[in-house]
GROMACS .gro file of C-alpha atoms in nm:
model
  109
    1TYR     CA    1   5.034  20.070   2.795
    2SER     CA    2   5.392  19.957   2.756
    3GLN     CA    3   5.598  20.007   2.440
    4SER     CA    4   5.879  19.768   2.523
    5THR     CA    5   5.935  19.418   2.651
    6GLY     CA    6   6.073  19.385   3.003
    7ALA     CA    7   5.907  19.707   3.119
    8ASN     CA    8   5.882  19.753   3.495
    9LYS     CA    9   5.574  19.978   3.471
   10CYS     CA   10   5.307  20.082   3.223
   11SER     CA   11   5.267  20.437   3.096
   12ASP     CA   12   4.948  20.645   3.108
   13CYS     CA   13   4.768  20.727   2.787
   14ALA     CA   14   4.760  21.106   2.737
   15ALA     CA   15   4.442  21.313   2.717
   16GLY     CA   16   4.288  21.271   2.372
   17THR     CA   17   4.397  20.907   2.360
   18TYR     CA   18   4.278  20.581   2.515
   19SER     CA   19   4.359  20.214   2.555
   20SER     CA   20   4.061  19.979   2.582
   21SER     CA   21   4.253  19.653   2.604
   22LYS     CA   22   4.491  19.493   2.847
   23GLU     CA   23   4.843  19.430   2.725
   24ALA     CA   24   4.829  19.737   2.498
   25SER     CA   25   5.154  19.854   2.341
   26THR     CA   26   5.014  20.188   2.217
   27CYS     CA   27   4.734  20.430   2.287
   28GLU     CA   28   4.475  20.509   2.020
   29ASN     CA   29   4.365  20.862   1.930
   30CYS     CA   30   4.004  20.944   2.008
   31PRO     CA   31   3.808  20.932   1.680
   32VAL     CA   32   3.662  21.242   1.514
   33GLY     CA   33   3.346  21.353   1.697
   34THR     CA   34   3.473  21.227   2.033
   35PHE     CA   35   3.708  21.350   2.303
   36ASN     CA   36   3.883  21.248   2.622
   37SER     CA   37   4.012  21.498   2.877
   38LEU     CA   38   4.144  21.235   3.118
   39ILE     CA   39   4.483  21.072   3.154
   40ALA     CA   40   4.491  20.690   3.149
   41ALA     CA   41   4.144  20.656   2.995
   42ALA     CA   42   3.989  20.334   2.866
   43ASN     CA   43   3.754  20.507   2.617
   44CYS     CA   44   3.648  20.837   2.462
   45SER     CA   45   3.320  21.026   2.504
   46ASP     CA   46   3.090  21.154   2.230
   47CYS     CA   47   3.071  21.529   2.176
   48LYS     CA   48   2.732  21.655   2.295
   49THR     CA   49   2.484  21.823   2.063
   50GLY     CA   50   2.595  22.178   1.986
   51LYS     CA   51   2.961  22.075   2.001
   52TYR     CA   52   3.208  21.907   1.763
   53SER     CA   53   3.562  21.777   1.722
   54GLN     CA   54   3.699  21.772   1.369
   55SER     CA   55   4.028  21.594   1.430
   56THR     CA   56   4.140  21.273   1.598
   57GLY     CA   57   4.302  21.291   1.941
   58ALA     CA   58   4.080  21.572   2.075
   59ASN     CA   59   4.093  21.642   2.449
   60LYS     CA   60   3.780  21.860   2.434
   61CYS     CA   61   3.494  21.940   2.197
   62SER     CA   62   3.450  22.288   2.050
   63ASP     CA   63   3.127  22.489   2.065
   64CYS     CA   64   2.935  22.553   1.745
   65ALA     CA   65   2.941  22.926   1.669
   66ALA     CA   66   2.630  23.145   1.649
   67GLY     CA   67   2.459  23.086   1.313
   68THR     CA   68   2.558  22.719   1.318
   69TYR     CA   69   2.434  22.407   1.497
   70SER     CA   70   2.499  22.039   1.559
   71SER     CA   71   2.194  21.824   1.626
   72SER     CA   72   2.381  21.495   1.656
   73LYS     CA   73   2.634  21.348   1.895
   74GLU     CA   74   2.978  21.265   1.756
   75ALA     CA   75   2.969  21.564   1.519
   76SER     CA   76   3.284  21.646   1.326
   77THR     CA   77   3.154  21.985   1.204
   78CYS     CA   78   2.871  22.228   1.266
   79GLU     CA   79   2.611  22.301   0.998
   80ASN     CA   80   2.507  22.650   0.891
   81CYS     CA   81   2.151  22.745   0.980
   82PRO     CA   82   1.941  22.714   0.661
   83VAL     CA   83   1.778  23.007   0.482
   84GLY     CA   84   1.471  23.127   0.674
   85THR     CA   85   1.619  23.027   1.012
   86PHE     CA   86   1.863  23.175   1.261
   87ASN     CA   87   2.055  23.099   1.578
   88SER     CA   88   2.213  23.359   1.805
   89LEU     CA   89   2.340  23.108   2.061
   90ILE     CA   90   2.677  22.941   2.097
   91ALA     CA   91   2.671  22.557   2.118
   92ALA     CA   92   2.321  22.527   1.973
   93ALA     CA   93   2.160  22.197   1.879
   94ASN     CA   94   1.919  22.353   1.626
   95CYS     CA   95   1.810  22.673   1.452
   96SER     CA   96   1.485  22.863   1.496
   97ASP     CA   97   1.244  22.971   1.224
   98CYS     CA   98   1.224  23.342   1.152
   99LYS     CA   99   0.910  23.494   1.300
  100THR     CA  100   0.633  23.638   1.087
  101GLY     CA  101   0.743  23.968   0.938
  102LYS     CA  102   1.115  23.877   0.952
  103TYR     CA  103   1.343  23.689   0.714
  104SER     CA  104   1.689  23.545   0.665
  105GLN     CA  105   1.807  23.503   0.306
  106SER     CA  106   2.148  23.355   0.377
  107THR     CA  107   2.274  23.042   0.550
  108GLY     CA  108   2.458  23.071   0.878
  109ALA     CA  109   2.240  23.352   1.014
   0.00000   0.00000   0.00000
């Protein structure tokens, strides 16, 4: 991109931003649920399941904590595991049902 007229070179968009058009005068922040770790990128990538980005301009996605999950791409938050389920993994895409003889009475277990 180039912010001024008469520029003799174009500047690179920083990580977390992109420019998808020629003749750009600014770089756009990656939307919530996406990220870009590259310099001079033309687009952003979706966060994978089990990960999220809750703010614009992210240069990486964060892992969902144990007891939470994200089953969709482009997640802006992680959901707590519902009552009767659990998840002991980091970056999980779902929760597991409690086995017979066990229980979970709170969310986020």
